[in-house]
């Protein structure tokens, strides 16, 4: 594998674990706020991010590349109110989309079609992640200021369950 492509994928392992850590911090915030449905939604999101990290880890090993695990940064987003994690989540997913695009760009430059095919799943996944994050903000802005609305939204988010990623390497 091209060394730049391998390096970017190795960095992405770390970024996905950071995403998991960030979303666990969101869950942590909502647990303290008494919103257990929001907490559940972000705990599931954290599990999904660990799945992403493991997919990149496995892809490197499947292609004979070594993986170097670096320190995971401390989540440093200030969470002042119930809307703040949702807004920060959307910004974060846009950032992750840019990282996936950068890896795609590097793979495209060296005609690494195998990596591009693997990344196609992540390109689609990022579209879904951004939509989910936008939907959360929309729903919160519509219903979150009303106690009954917030109660029902919290109940809806409590039903999210983790499922294994559809990408098999
Ligand atoms: Mg991810």
PDB file of C-alpha atoms and ligand atoms in Angstrom:
ATOM      1  CA  UNK A   1       0.000   0.000   0.000  1.00  0.00           C
ATOM      2  CA  UNK A   2       1.112   3.551  -0.680  1.00  0.00           C
ATOM      3  CA  UNK A   3       2.732   4.933   2.488  1.00  0.00           C
ATOM      4  CA  UNK A   4       0.620   8.100   2.549  1.00  0.00           C
ATOM      5  CA  UNK A   5      -2.617   6.130   2.186  1.00  0.00           C
ATOM      6  CA  UNK A   6      -1.555   3.695   4.936  1.00  0.00           C
ATOM      7  CA  UNK A   7      -0.574   6.602   7.214  1.00  0.00           C
ATOM      8  CA  UNK A   8      -3.933   8.336   6.751  1.00  0.00           C
ATOM      9  CA  UNK A   9      -5.861   5.114   7.433  1.00  0.00           C
ATOM     10  CA  UNK A  10      -3.755   4.535  10.554  1.00  0.00           C
ATOM     11  CA  UNK A  11      -4.601   8.058  11.707  1.00  0.00           C
ATOM     12  CA  UNK A  12      -8.276   7.345  10.989  1.00  0.00           C
ATOM     13  CA  UNK A  13      -8.194   4.434  13.472  1.00  0.00           C
ATOM     14  CA  UNK A  14      -7.329   7.026  16.117  1.00  0.00           C
ATOM     15  CA  UNK A  15      -9.889   9.564  14.863  1.00  0.00           C
ATOM     16  CA  UNK A  16     -12.689   6.986  15.030  1.00  0.00           C
ATOM     17  CA  UNK A  17     -11.742   6.049  18.593  1.00  0.00           C
ATOM     18  CA  UNK A  18     -11.709   9.760  19.409  1.00  0.00           C
ATOM     19  CA  UNK A  19     -15.227   9.989  17.920  1.00  0.00           C
ATOM     20  CA  UNK A  20     -16.298   7.151  20.227  1.00  0.00           C
ATOM     21  CA  UNK A  21     -14.758   8.985  23.171  1.00  0.00           C
ATOM     22  CA  UNK A  22     -16.460  12.253  22.182  1.00  0.00           C
ATOM     23  CA  UNK A  23     -19.874  10.580  21.883  1.00  0.00           C
ATOM     24  CA  UNK A  24     -19.366   8.804  25.183  1.00  0.00           C
ATOM     25  CA  UNK A  25     -18.809  12.253  26.673  1.00  0.00           C
ATOM     26  CA  UNK A  26     -22.124  13.381  25.137  1.00  0.00           C
ATOM     27  CA  UNK A  27     -23.799  10.305  26.699  1.00  0.00           C
ATOM     28  CA  UNK A  28     -22.121  11.247  29.964  1.00  0.00           C
ATOM     29  CA  UNK A  29     -23.555  14.779  29.723  1.00  0.00           C
ATOM     30  CA  UNK A  30     -27.105  13.537  29.075  1.00  0.00           C
ATOM     31  CA  UNK A  31     -26.873  10.940  31.865  1.00  0.00           C
ATOM     32  CA  UNK A  32     -26.164  13.781  34.286  1.00  0.00           C
ATOM     33  CA  UNK A  33     -29.028  15.805  32.782  1.00  0.00           C
ATOM     34  CA  UNK A  34     -31.450  12.915  33.380  1.00  0.00           C
ATOM     35  CA  UNK A  35     -32.092  12.368  29.662  1.00  0.00           C
ATOM     36  CA  UNK A  36     -31.485   8.622  29.477  1.00  0.00           C
ATOM     37  CA  UNK A  37     -32.807   8.292  25.907  1.00  0.00           C
ATOM     38  CA  UNK A  38     -30.271  10.817  24.607  1.00  0.00           C
ATOM     39  CA  UNK A  39     -27.664   9.043  26.695  1.00  0.00           C
ATOM     40  CA  UNK A  40     -28.586   5.734  25.040  1.00  0.00           C
ATOM     41  CA  UNK A  41     -28.476   7.243  21.554  1.00  0.00           C
ATOM     42  CA  UNK A  42     -24.920   8.494  22.069  1.00  0.00           C
ATOM     43  CA  UNK A  43     -23.756   5.294  23.752  1.00  0.00           C
ATOM     44  CA  UNK A  44     -24.881   3.419  20.635  1.00  0.00           C
ATOM     45  CA  UNK A  45     -23.162   6.067  18.512  1.00  0.00           C
ATOM     46  CA  UNK A  46     -19.946   5.512  20.479  1.00  0.00           C
ATOM     47  CA  UNK A  47     -20.193   1.766  19.752  1.00  0.00           C
ATOM     48  CA  UNK A  48     -20.605   2.524  16.034  1.00  0.00           C
ATOM     49  CA  UNK A  49     -17.462   4.643  16.095  1.00  0.00           C
ATOM     50  CA  UNK A  50     -15.506   1.793  17.656  1.00  0.00           C
ATOM     51  CA  UNK A  51     -16.811  -0.423  14.831  1.00  0.00           C
ATOM     52  CA  UNK A  52     -15.424   2.109  12.351  1.00  0.00           C
ATOM     53  CA  UNK A  53     -12.051   2.125  14.098  1.00  0.00           C
ATOM     54  CA  UNK A  54     -11.912  -1.671  13.995  1.00  0.00           C
ATOM     55  CA  UNK A  55     -12.782  -1.735  10.278  1.00  0.00           C
ATOM     56  CA  UNK A  56      -9.812   0.510   9.480  1.00  0.00           C
ATOM     57  CA  UNK A  57      -7.600  -1.523  11.831  1.00  0.00           C
ATOM     58  CA  UNK A  58      -8.659  -4.741  10.087  1.00  0.00           C
ATOM     59  CA  UNK A  59      -8.255  -3.257   6.609  1.00  0.00           C
ATOM     60  CA  UNK A  60      -4.632  -2.347   7.338  1.00  0.00           C
ATOM     61  CA  UNK A  61      -3.867  -5.826   8.681  1.00  0.00           C
ATOM     62  CA  UNK A  62      -5.655  -7.499   5.760  1.00  0.00           C
ATOM     63  CA  UNK A  63      -3.302  -5.617   3.463  1.00  0.00           C
ATOM     64  CA  UNK A  64      -0.099  -6.444   5.328  1.00  0.00           C
ATOM     65  CA  UNK A  65       0.264  -3.015   6.931  1.00  0.00           C
ATOM     66  CA  UNK A  66       1.180  -2.461  10.551  1.00  0.00           C
ATOM     67  CA  UNK A  67      -1.052  -0.478  12.879  1.00  0.00           C
ATOM     68  CA  UNK A  68       0.353   2.052  15.334  1.00  0.00           C
ATOM     69  CA  UNK A  69      -1.953   2.993  18.192  1.00  0.00           C
ATOM     70  CA  UNK A  70      -1.522   6.556  19.415  1.00  0.00           C
ATOM     71  CA  UNK A  71      -2.973   8.382  22.427  1.00  0.00           C
ATOM     72  CA  UNK A  72      -6.653   9.302  22.148  1.00  0.00           C
ATOM     73  CA  UNK A  73      -7.288  13.003  22.786  1.00  0.00           C
ATOM     74  CA  UNK A  74      -9.456  14.203  25.649  1.00  0.00           C
ATOM     75  CA  UNK A  75     -12.965  15.294  24.548  1.00  0.00           C
ATOM     76  CA  UNK A  76     -12.736  19.069  24.877  1.00  0.00           C
ATOM     77  CA  UNK A  77     -16.086  20.362  23.649  1.00  0.00           C
ATOM     78  CA  UNK A  78     -17.935  22.499  26.206  1.00  0.00           C
ATOM     79  CA  UNK A  79     -21.429  21.184  26.819  1.00  0.00           C
ATOM     80  CA  UNK A  80     -23.421  24.024  28.367  1.00  0.00           C
ATOM     81  CA  UNK A  81     -26.969  22.989  27.488  1.00  0.00           C
ATOM     82  CA  UNK A  82     -28.970  20.116  25.974  1.00  0.00           C
ATOM     83  CA  UNK A  83     -28.595  21.418  22.418  1.00  0.00           C
ATOM     84  CA  UNK A  84     -24.805  21.848  22.545  1.00  0.00           C
ATOM     85  CA  UNK A  85     -23.898  18.136  22.043  1.00  0.00           C
ATOM     86  CA  UNK A  86     -26.230  17.916  19.041  1.00  0.00           C
ATOM     87  CA  UNK A  87     -24.642  20.925  17.346  1.00  0.00           C
ATOM     88  CA  UNK A  88     -21.138  19.733  18.192  1.00  0.00           C
ATOM     89  CA  UNK A  89     -22.036  16.305  16.810  1.00  0.00           C
ATOM     90  CA  UNK A  90     -22.969  17.746  13.415  1.00  0.00           C
ATOM     91  CA  UNK A  91     -19.768  19.787  13.242  1.00  0.00           C
ATOM     92  CA  UNK A  92     -17.739  16.731  14.196  1.00  0.00           C
ATOM     93  CA  UNK A  93     -19.345  14.551  11.520  1.00  0.00           C
ATOM     94  CA  UNK A  94     -18.637  17.187   8.870  1.00  0.00           C
ATOM     95  CA  UNK A  95     -15.009  17.092   9.986  1.00  0.00           C
ATOM     96  CA  UNK A  96     -14.942  13.271   9.794  1.00  0.00           C
ATOM     97  CA  UNK A  97     -16.412  13.468   6.275  1.00  0.00           C
ATOM     98  CA  UNK A  98     -13.501  15.716   5.295  1.00  0.00           C
ATOM     99  CA  UNK A  99     -11.039  13.154   6.713  1.00  0.00           C
ATOM    100  CA  UNK A 100     -12.631  10.303   4.736  1.00  0.00           C
ATOM    101  CA  UNK A 101     -12.527  12.479   1.620  1.00  0.00           C
ATOM    102  CA  UNK A 102      -8.827  13.172   2.203  1.00  0.00           C
ATOM    103  CA  UNK A 103      -8.063   9.431   2.380  1.00  0.00           C
ATOM    104  CA  UNK A 104     -10.128   8.893  -0.767  1.00  0.00           C
ATOM    105  CA  UNK A 105      -8.199  11.662  -2.476  1.00  0.00           C
ATOM    106  CA  UNK A 106      -4.855  10.052  -1.556  1.00  0.00           C
ATOM    107  CA  UNK A 107      -6.028   6.608  -2.733  1.00  0.00           C
ATOM    108  CA  UNK A 108      -7.340   8.073  -5.992  1.00  0.00           C
ATOM    109  CA  UNK A 109      -3.995   9.777  -6.649  1.00  0.00           C
ATOM    110  CA  UNK A 110      -2.134   6.438  -6.643  1.00  0.00           C
ATOM    111  CA  UNK A 111      -4.944   4.421  -8.311  1.00  0.00           C
ATOM    112  CA  UNK A 112      -5.525   2.373  -5.158  1.00  0.00           C
ATOM    113  CA  UNK A 113      -8.899   1.064  -6.289  1.00  0.00           C
ATOM    114  CA  UNK A 114      -9.183  -1.469  -3.456  1.00  0.00           C
ATOM    115  CA  UNK A 115      -8.973   1.262  -0.833  1.00  0.00           C
ATOM    116  CA  UNK A 116     -11.364   3.440  -2.800  1.00  0.00           C
ATOM    117  CA  UNK A 117     -13.896   0.591  -2.877  1.00  0.00           C
ATOM    118  CA  UNK A 118     -13.541   0.077   0.893  1.00  0.00           C
ATOM    119  CA  UNK A 119     -13.951   3.830   1.433  1.00  0.00           C
ATOM    120  CA  UNK A 120     -17.135   3.941  -0.667  1.00  0.00           C
ATOM    121  CA  UNK A 121     -18.935   2.440   2.340  1.00  0.00           C
ATOM    122  CA  UNK A 122     -17.589   5.202   4.575  1.00  0.00           C
ATOM    123  CA  UNK A 123     -18.538   7.928   2.083  1.00  0.00           C
ATOM    124  CA  UNK A 124     -22.140   6.677   2.216  1.00  0.00           C
ATOM    125  CA  UNK A 125     -21.964   6.204   5.992  1.00  0.00           C
ATOM    126  CA  UNK A 126     -20.859   9.823   6.445  1.00  0.00           C
ATOM    127  CA  UNK A 127     -23.876  10.981   4.462  1.00  0.00           C
ATOM    128  CA  UNK A 128     -26.063   9.090   6.942  1.00  0.00           C
ATOM    129  CA  UNK A 129     -24.128  10.380   9.961  1.00  0.00           C
ATOM    130  CA  UNK A 130     -24.548  13.991   8.858  1.00  0.00           C
ATOM    131  CA  UNK A 131     -28.255  13.458   8.177  1.00  0.00           C
ATOM    132  CA  UNK A 132     -28.757  11.819  11.599  1.00  0.00           C
ATOM    133  CA  UNK A 133     -26.964  14.708  13.296  1.00  0.00           C
ATOM    134  CA  UNK A 134     -29.050  17.277  11.390  1.00  0.00           C
ATOM    135  CA  UNK A 135     -32.283  15.409  12.227  1.00  0.00           C
ATOM    136  CA  UNK A 136     -31.391  15.437  15.924  1.00  0.00           C
ATOM    137  CA  UNK A 137     -30.989  19.227  15.858  1.00  0.00           C
ATOM    138  CA  UNK A 138     -34.237  19.704  13.904  1.00  0.00           C
ATOM    139  CA  UNK A 139     -36.229  17.503  16.292  1.00  0.00           C
ATOM    140  CA  UNK A 140     -34.734  19.167  19.346  1.00  0.00           C
ATOM    141  CA  UNK A 141     -35.498  22.633  18.001  1.00  0.00           C
ATOM    142  CA  UNK A 142     -39.078  21.586  17.200  1.00  0.00           C
ATOM    143  CA  UNK A 143     -39.902  19.674  20.377  1.00  0.00           C
ATOM    144  CA  UNK A 144     -37.117  20.171  22.918  1.00  0.00           C
ATOM    145  CA  UNK A 145     -38.391  23.408  24.472  1.00  0.00           C
ATOM    146  CA  UNK A 146     -41.667  21.764  25.538  1.00  0.00           C
ATOM    147  CA  UNK A 147     -41.389  19.351  28.519  1.00  0.00           C
ATOM    148  CA  UNK A 148     -43.833  16.845  26.994  1.00  0.00           C
ATOM    149  CA  UNK A 149     -42.094  17.046  23.622  1.00  0.00           C
ATOM    150  CA  UNK A 150     -38.718  16.538  25.250  1.00  0.00           C
ATOM    151  CA  UNK A 151     -40.068  13.562  27.199  1.00  0.00           C
ATOM    152  CA  UNK A 152     -41.354  11.916  24.002  1.00  0.00           C
ATOM    153  CA  UNK A 153     -38.155  12.652  22.070  1.00  0.00           C
ATOM    154  CA  UNK A 154     -36.123  11.185  24.926  1.00  0.00           C
ATOM    155  CA  UNK A 155     -38.340   8.060  24.848  1.00  0.00           C
ATOM    156  CA  UNK A 156     -37.867   7.707  21.073  1.00  0.00           C
ATOM    157  CA  UNK A 157     -34.077   7.912  21.375  1.00  0.00           C
ATOM    158  CA  UNK A 158     -34.111   5.279  24.131  1.00  0.00           C
ATOM    159  CA  UNK A 159     -35.100   2.639  21.566  1.00  0.00           C
ATOM    160  CA  UNK A 160     -31.937   2.848  19.453  1.00  0.00           C
ATOM    161  CA  UNK A 161     -29.951  -0.402  19.496  1.00  0.00           C
ATOM    162  CA  UNK A 162     -26.465  -1.152  18.252  1.00  0.00           C
ATOM    163  CA  UNK A 163     -26.075  -3.351  15.187  1.00  0.00           C
ATOM    164  CA  UNK A 164     -22.938  -4.612  13.487  1.00  0.00           C
ATOM    165  CA  UNK A 165     -21.699  -2.579  10.485  1.00  0.00           C
ATOM    166  CA  UNK A 166     -22.867  -3.763   7.061  1.00  0.00           C
ATOM    167  CA  UNK A 167     -19.316  -3.537   5.666  1.00  0.00           C
ATOM    168  CA  UNK A 168     -17.522  -6.879   5.820  1.00  0.00           C
ATOM    169  CA  UNK A 169     -13.803  -6.805   5.021  1.00  0.00           C
TER     170      UNK A 169
HETATM  171 MG1  LIG B   1     -17.163   7.154  12.302  1.00  0.00          MG
END
